CSV table of C-alpha atoms in Angstrom, one decimal:
chain,number,residue,atom,x,y,z
A,5,UNK,CA,61.1,-46.3,-18.7
A,6,UNK,CA,60.0,-43.3,-20.7
A,7,UNK,CA,62.4,-40.6,-21.7
A,8,UNK,CA,61.5,-36.9,-22.5
A,9,UNK,CA,63.6,-35.3,-25.2
A,10,UNK,CA,63.3,-31.5,-24.6
A,11,UNK,CA,63.5,-29.0,-27.4
A,12,UNK,CA,67.0,-27.7,-27.9
A,13,UNK,CA,65.7,-24.2,-28.5
A,14,UNK,CA,62.5,-22.4,-27.8
A,15,UNK,CA,61.3,-20.6,-30.9
A,16,UNK,CA,57.6,-20.2,-30.1
A,17,UNK,CA,56.5,-17.7,-27.5
A,18,UNK,CA,53.1,-18.0,-25.9
A,19,UNK,CA,52.3,-14.4,-25.0
A,20,UNK,CA,49.9,-13.5,-22.3
A,21,UNK,CA,50.9,-9.8,-22.2
A,22,UNK,CA,52.7,-7.6,-24.6
A,23,UNK,CA,53.0,-3.8,-24.5
A,24,UNK,CA,53.6,-3.4,-28.2
A,25,UNK,CA,53.5,0.4,-28.0
A,26,UNK,CA,56.6,0.4,-25.9
A,27,UNK,CA,58.4,-2.1,-28.1
A,28,UNK,CA,57.6,-0.2,-31.3
A,29,UNK,CA,58.7,3.1,-29.8
A,30,UNK,CA,61.9,1.6,-28.5
A,31,UNK,CA,62.7,-0.2,-31.8
A,32,UNK,CA,61.8,2.9,-33.8
A,33,UNK,CA,64.6,4.8,-31.9
A,34,UNK,CA,67.1,2.0,-32.4
A,35,UNK,CA,66.3,0.7,-35.9
A,36,UNK,CA,63.3,2.2,-37.6
A,37,UNK,CA,63.9,0.4,-40.9
A,38,UNK,CA,63.1,-2.9,-39.3
A,39,UNK,CA,59.7,-1.7,-38.3
A,40,UNK,CA,59.0,-0.5,-41.8
A,41,UNK,CA,60.1,-3.9,-43.1
A,42,UNK,CA,57.8,-5.9,-40.9
A,43,UNK,CA,54.8,-3.6,-41.4
A,44,UNK,CA,55.3,-3.8,-45.2
A,45,UNK,CA,55.5,-7.6,-45.1
A,46,UNK,CA,52.4,-8.0,-42.9
A,47,UNK,CA,50.4,-5.6,-45.2
A,48,UNK,CA,51.6,-7.6,-48.2
A,49,UNK,CA,50.4,-10.8,-46.5
A,50,UNK,CA,47.1,-9.2,-45.8
A,51,UNK,CA,46.6,-8.1,-49.4
A,52,UNK,CA,47.6,-11.4,-50.9
A,53,UNK,CA,46.2,-13.7,-48.2
A,54,UNK,CA,43.4,-12.8,-45.9
A,55,UNK,CA,41.9,-10.1,-48.0
A,56,UNK,CA,42.9,-11.5,-51.4
A,57,UNK,CA,40.5,-13.0,-53.9
A,58,UNK,CA,38.5,-16.1,-52.9
A,59,UNK,CA,36.8,-18.4,-55.4
A,60,UNK,CA,33.6,-20.0,-54.2
A,61,UNK,CA,32.7,-23.2,-55.9
A,62,UNK,CA,29.0,-22.4,-56.5
A,63,UNK,CA,27.1,-21.4,-59.6
A,64,UNK,CA,27.8,-22.3,-63.2
A,65,UNK,CA,31.2,-20.8,-63.4
A,66,UNK,CA,32.0,-20.3,-59.7
A,67,UNK,CA,31.6,-16.9,-58.1
A,68,UNK,CA,34.7,-15.0,-57.3
A,69,UNK,CA,34.6,-13.0,-54.1
A,70,UNK,CA,37.0,-10.1,-53.8
A,71,UNK,CA,38.1,-9.2,-50.3
A,72,UNK,CA,39.7,-5.9,-51.0
A,73,UNK,CA,40.7,-3.2,-48.6
A,74,UNK,CA,37.1,-1.9,-48.1
A,75,UNK,CA,35.8,-5.4,-47.1
A,76,UNK,CA,38.5,-6.1,-44.5
A,77,UNK,CA,36.8,-7.5,-41.5
A,78,UNK,CA,37.5,-6.6,-37.8
A,79,UNK,CA,38.8,-10.2,-37.4
A,80,UNK,CA,41.3,-9.7,-40.3
A,81,UNK,CA,42.5,-6.4,-38.9
A,82,UNK,CA,43.1,-8.1,-35.5
A,83,UNK,CA,45.1,-10.9,-37.1
A,84,UNK,CA,47.3,-8.3,-38.9
A,85,UNK,CA,47.9,-6.3,-35.8
A,86,UNK,CA,48.7,-9.5,-33.9
A,87,UNK,CA,51.2,-10.6,-36.5
A,88,UNK,CA,52.8,-7.2,-36.5
A,89,UNK,CA,53.2,-6.8,-32.7
A,90,UNK,CA,54.7,-10.3,-32.3
A,91,UNK,CA,57.0,-9.9,-35.2
A,92,UNK,CA,58.3,-6.6,-34.0
A,93,UNK,CA,58.8,-8.0,-30.5
A,94,UNK,CA,61.1,-10.7,-31.9
A,95,UNK,CA,63.2,-8.1,-33.7
A,96,UNK,CA,63.4,-5.8,-30.7
A,97,UNK,CA,64.2,-8.6,-28.3
A,98,UNK,CA,67.1,-9.9,-30.5
A,99,UNK,CA,68.3,-6.4,-30.9
A,100,UNK,CA,68.6,-5.6,-27.2
A,101,UNK,CA,70.2,-9.0,-26.6
A,102,UNK,CA,72.8,-8.3,-29.3
A,103,UNK,CA,73.5,-4.9,-27.8
A,104,UNK,CA,73.9,-6.4,-24.4
A,105,UNK,CA,71.1,-4.1,-23.2
A,106,UNK,CA,69.1,-6.8,-21.3
A,107,UNK,CA,69.8,-7.4,-17.6
A,108,UNK,CA,69.6,-11.0,-16.4
A,109,UNK,CA,70.2,-12.7,-13.1
A,110,UNK,CA,72.4,-15.5,-11.9
A,111,UNK,CA,71.0,-16.3,-8.4
A,112,UNK,CA,68.6,-14.1,-6.4
A,113,UNK,CA,69.2,-12.2,-3.2
A,114,UNK,CA,69.2,-8.6,-1.8
A,115,UNK,CA,72.7,-7.9,-3.0
A,116,UNK,CA,71.7,-8.7,-6.6
A,117,UNK,CA,68.8,-6.3,-6.4
A,118,UNK,CA,70.9,-3.5,-5.0
A,119,UNK,CA,72.9,-3.5,-8.3
A,120,UNK,CA,69.7,-2.8,-10.3
A,121,UNK,CA,68.9,0.7,-11.4
A,122,UNK,CA,65.5,2.2,-12.4
A,123,UNK,CA,65.2,2.3,-16.1
A,124,UNK,CA,67.1,-1.0,-16.7
A,125,UNK,CA,65.5,-3.5,-19.0
A,126,UNK,CA,65.6,-6.9,-17.3
A,127,UNK,CA,64.4,-10.5,-17.9
A,128,UNK,CA,63.3,-12.7,-15.0
A,129,UNK,CA,61.9,-16.3,-15.1
A,130,UNK,CA,59.6,-17.1,-12.2
A,131,UNK,CA,56.1,-17.8,-10.9
A,132,UNK,CA,53.6,-15.0,-11.6
A,133,UNK,CA,50.3,-14.5,-9.8
A,134,UNK,CA,47.9,-11.7,-8.9
A,135,UNK,CA,48.5,-10.1,-5.5
A,136,UNK,CA,45.8,-11.2,-3.0
A,137,UNK,CA,44.1,-7.8,-2.8
A,138,UNK,CA,43.8,-7.5,-6.6
A,139,UNK,CA,42.4,-11.1,-6.7
A,140,UNK,CA,39.8,-10.2,-4.1
A,141,UNK,CA,38.8,-7.0,-5.8
A,142,UNK,CA,38.2,-8.6,-9.2
A,143,UNK,CA,36.6,-11.7,-7.7
A,144,UNK,CA,34.1,-9.6,-5.8
A,145,UNK,CA,33.2,-7.6,-8.9
A,146,UNK,CA,32.4,-10.9,-10.7
A,147,UNK,CA,30.4,-12.2,-7.8
A,148,UNK,CA,28.4,-8.9,-7.6
A,149,UNK,CA,27.5,-9.3,-11.2
A,150,UNK,CA,26.3,-12.8,-10.6
A,151,UNK,CA,24.3,-11.8,-7.6
A,152,UNK,CA,22.3,-9.4,-9.7
A,153,UNK,CA,21.6,-12.0,-12.4
A,154,UNK,CA,18.5,-13.9,-11.1
A,155,UNK,CA,19.2,-16.8,-13.5
A,156,UNK,CA,22.6,-17.3,-11.8
A,157,UNK,CA,23.2,-19.9,-9.0
A,158,UNK,CA,24.7,-17.0,-7.0
A,159,UNK,CA,21.6,-14.8,-7.4
A,160,UNK,CA,20.7,-12.7,-4.3
A,161,UNK,CA,17.6,-10.8,-3.3
A,162,UNK,CA,16.5,-8.2,-0.7
A,163,UNK,CA,18.9,-7.0,1.9
A,164,UNK,CA,21.6,-9.5,0.9
A,165,UNK,CA,21.7,-8.1,-2.6
A,166,UNK,CA,21.5,-4.5,-1.3
A,167,UNK,CA,24.7,-5.2,0.8
A,168,UNK,CA,26.5,-6.7,-2.2
A,169,UNK,CA,25.7,-3.7,-4.3
A,170,UNK,CA,27.0,-1.4,-1.6
A,171,UNK,CA,30.2,-3.5,-1.5
A,172,UNK,CA,30.5,-3.3,-5.2
A,173,UNK,CA,30.3,0.5,-5.1
A,174,UNK,CA,33.1,0.5,-2.5
A,175,UNK,CA,35.2,-1.8,-4.7
A,176,UNK,CA,34.7,0.5,-7.7
A,177,UNK,CA,35.8,3.5,-5.6
A,178,UNK,CA,38.8,1.5,-4.4
A,179,UNK,CA,40.1,0.9,-7.9
A,180,UNK,CA,40.1,4.6,-8.5
A,181,UNK,CA,39.5,4.3,-12.2
A,182,UNK,CA,43.1,2.9,-12.9
A,183,UNK,CA,43.5,0.1,-15.4
A,184,UNK,CA,46.8,-1.0,-13.8
A,185,UNK,CA,47.2,-4.5,-12.4
A,186,UNK,CA,49.8,-5.7,-10.0
A,187,UNK,CA,51.3,-9.1,-10.0
A,188,UNK,CA,53.8,-10.7,-7.7
A,189,UNK,CA,56.7,-12.5,-9.3
A,190,UNK,CA,58.7,-15.2,-7.4
A,191,UNK,CA,62.0,-15.7,-9.3
A,192,UNK,CA,62.9,-19.3,-9.9
A,193,UNK,CA,66.3,-18.5,-8.4
A,194,UNK,CA,64.8,-17.6,-5.0
A,195,UNK,CA,61.8,-15.9,-3.3
A,196,UNK,CA,63.5,-13.0,-1.5
A,197,UNK,CA,63.5,-10.0,-2.0
A,198,UNK,CA,60.1,-9.5,-3.5
A,199,UNK,CA,59.3,-8.5,-7.0
A,200,UNK,CA,56.1,-6.8,-8.2
A,201,UNK,CA,55.1,-6.4,-11.8
A,202,UNK,CA,52.8,-3.7,-13.1
A,203,UNK,CA,50.6,-4.5,-16.0
A,204,UNK,CA,48.4,-2.2,-18.2
A,205,UNK,CA,45.0,-3.9,-18.7
A,206,UNK,CA,44.9,-2.7,-22.3
A,207,UNK,CA,48.0,-4.8,-23.2
A,208,UNK,CA,46.7,-8.1,-21.9
A,209,UNK,CA,46.4,-10.9,-24.5
A,210,UNK,CA,45.1,-13.5,-22.1
A,211,UNK,CA,42.5,-13.2,-19.4
A,212,UNK,CA,43.8,-12.2,-16.0
A,213,UNK,CA,42.6,-15.5,-14.4
A,214,UNK,CA,44.8,-17.5,-16.8
A,215,UNK,CA,48.1,-15.8,-15.9
A,216,UNK,CA,49.2,-18.2,-13.2
A,217,UNK,CA,52.4,-20.2,-13.2
A,218,UNK,CA,56.0,-19.9,-14.4
A,219,UNK,CA,56.7,-17.3,-17.1
A,220,UNK,CA,59.5,-15.3,-18.6
A,221,UNK,CA,59.0,-11.6,-17.8
A,222,UNK,CA,60.7,-8.9,-19.8
A,223,UNK,CA,60.2,-5.5,-18.1
A,224,UNK,CA,61.7,-2.1,-17.3
A,225,UNK,CA,62.6,-1.4,-13.7
A,226,UNK,CA,60.2,1.2,-12.3
A,227,UNK,CA,61.6,1.4,-8.8
A,228,UNK,CA,63.9,-0.3,-6.3
A,229,UNK,CA,62.4,-0.2,-2.9
A,230,UNK,CA,64.7,0.1,0.1
A,231,UNK,CA,64.3,-1.6,3.5
A,232,UNK,CA,61.9,1.1,4.8
A,233,UNK,CA,60.0,1.8,1.5
A,234,UNK,CA,56.4,0.8,0.8
A,235,UNK,CA,54.3,0.6,-2.4
A,236,UNK,CA,50.5,0.2,-2.6
A,237,UNK,CA,49.2,-3.1,-4.1
A,238,UNK,CA,46.1,-1.3,-5.4
A,239,UNK,CA,46.3,2.4,-6.6
A,240,UNK,CA,43.5,4.7,-5.4
A,241,UNK,CA,44.6,7.7,-7.5
A,242,UNK,CA,45.4,7.1,-11.1
A,243,UNK,CA,46.4,10.7,-11.8
A,244,UNK,CA,48.8,11.5,-8.9
A,245,UNK,CA,51.9,10.0,-7.4
A,246,UNK,CA,51.7,7.7,-4.4
A,247,UNK,CA,51.1,9.8,-1.2
A,248,UNK,CA,51.1,9.0,2.5
A,249,UNK,CA,47.3,9.8,2.5
A,250,UNK,CA,46.7,7.2,-0.2
A,251,UNK,CA,48.7,4.5,1.6
A,252,UNK,CA,47.1,5.1,5.0
A,253,UNK,CA,43.6,5.2,3.4
A,254,UNK,CA,44.2,1.9,1.6
A,255,UNK,CA,45.5,0.2,4.7
A,256,UNK,CA,42.4,1.3,6.6
A,257,UNK,CA,40.1,0.1,3.8
A,258,UNK,CA,41.8,-3.3,3.6
A,259,UNK,CA,40.6,-4.2,7.1
A,260,UNK,CA,37.0,-4.1,5.9
A,261,UNK,CA,37.7,-6.6,3.2
A,262,UNK,CA,39.4,-9.3,5.3
A,263,UNK,CA,36.1,-11.1,6.2
A,264,UNK,CA,34.4,-10.8,2.8
A,265,UNK,CA,37.6,-12.0,1.1
A,266,UNK,CA,37.7,-15.1,3.4
A,267,UNK,CA,34.1,-15.9,2.3
A,268,UNK,CA,35.3,-15.9,-1.4
A,269,UNK,CA,38.3,-18.1,-0.5
A,270,UNK,CA,40.9,-15.4,-0.7
A,271,UNK,CA,43.2,-14.8,2.3
A,272,UNK,CA,43.9,-11.1,2.9
A,273,UNK,CA,46.5,-10.3,5.5
A,274,UNK,CA,46.4,-6.9,7.4
A,275,UNK,CA,49.6,-5.9,5.5
A,276,UNK,CA,48.1,-6.8,2.0
A,277,UNK,CA,47.7,-3.1,1.2
A,278,UNK,CA,51.4,-2.6,0.7
A,279,UNK,CA,54.5,-4.2,-0.8
A,280,UNK,CA,57.3,-3.7,1.7
A,281,UNK,CA,61.0,-3.3,0.7
A,282,UNK,CA,63.5,-4.4,-0.1
A,283,UNK,CA,61.7,-5.2,-3.4
A,284,UNK,CA,61.9,-4.6,-7.1
A,285,UNK,CA,59.0,-3.0,-8.9
A,286,UNK,CA,58.9,-3.7,-12.7
A,287,UNK,CA,56.7,-2.3,-15.5
A,288,UNK,CA,56.0,-5.2,-17.8
A,289,UNK,CA,56.8,-5.2,-21.5
A,290,UNK,CA,56.1,-8.8,-22.2
A,291,UNK,CA,55.1,-11.9,-20.4
A,292,UNK,CA,55.3,-15.3,-22.1
A,293,UNK,CA,56.2,-18.9,-22.0
């Protein structure tokens, strides 16, 4: 009989999302010297490693290729940025744990959520997945691109393609130009009340389609929804607060997507336009395993 010996401690973090701007700003306010130290070390690694001198074993005496600052490639810059953002997260995370500034949960129910305040920094482990309406919107955008590519097995022509293009135009209008993505999180300790996690598309490290399964989510509490509160699962207006008009418009629009979503294998319920309270809405800082 086989036996699995689990690690005693998890050191590696497999990030799929990290808002490093928030982390840097927060750590800068707490302990700016640490940021300077990390950036200095990473820059030193760049100058002595990635962009240091390279000797090519060709020619009579071997040609020496100097990387130098001016020849730093886009790839090297991205590696440096990645090193920096991950390193700073580790320092920031340890700092807020030491300062007892991270809220955690033992069990999960409505009474626990009532004790949470907007602005709290919390950590929750649970299953993360896109809300159905967000899945449908992005899946339809992909399908529309395939439909217009005549080399694709999903290629369309004539009236069928015209209808798909019209649907795509409606989808783009639905997104309203916002880059925010909404995930639903089911805590490992229980599935009620609901938790929604807002992500900024620019801070994604992995593709959206790969974020599915159990993760650790570190986030700031955006809002605590009461019993009669509602929150849209897709924002129509990026530059204005949620309004009754936006909510009612989105609910009406969703009815038109129920059938197309079913054809794409996504089940959209009539109430998919909104998240109903009681619920916790978080703005993600980091998502990892």
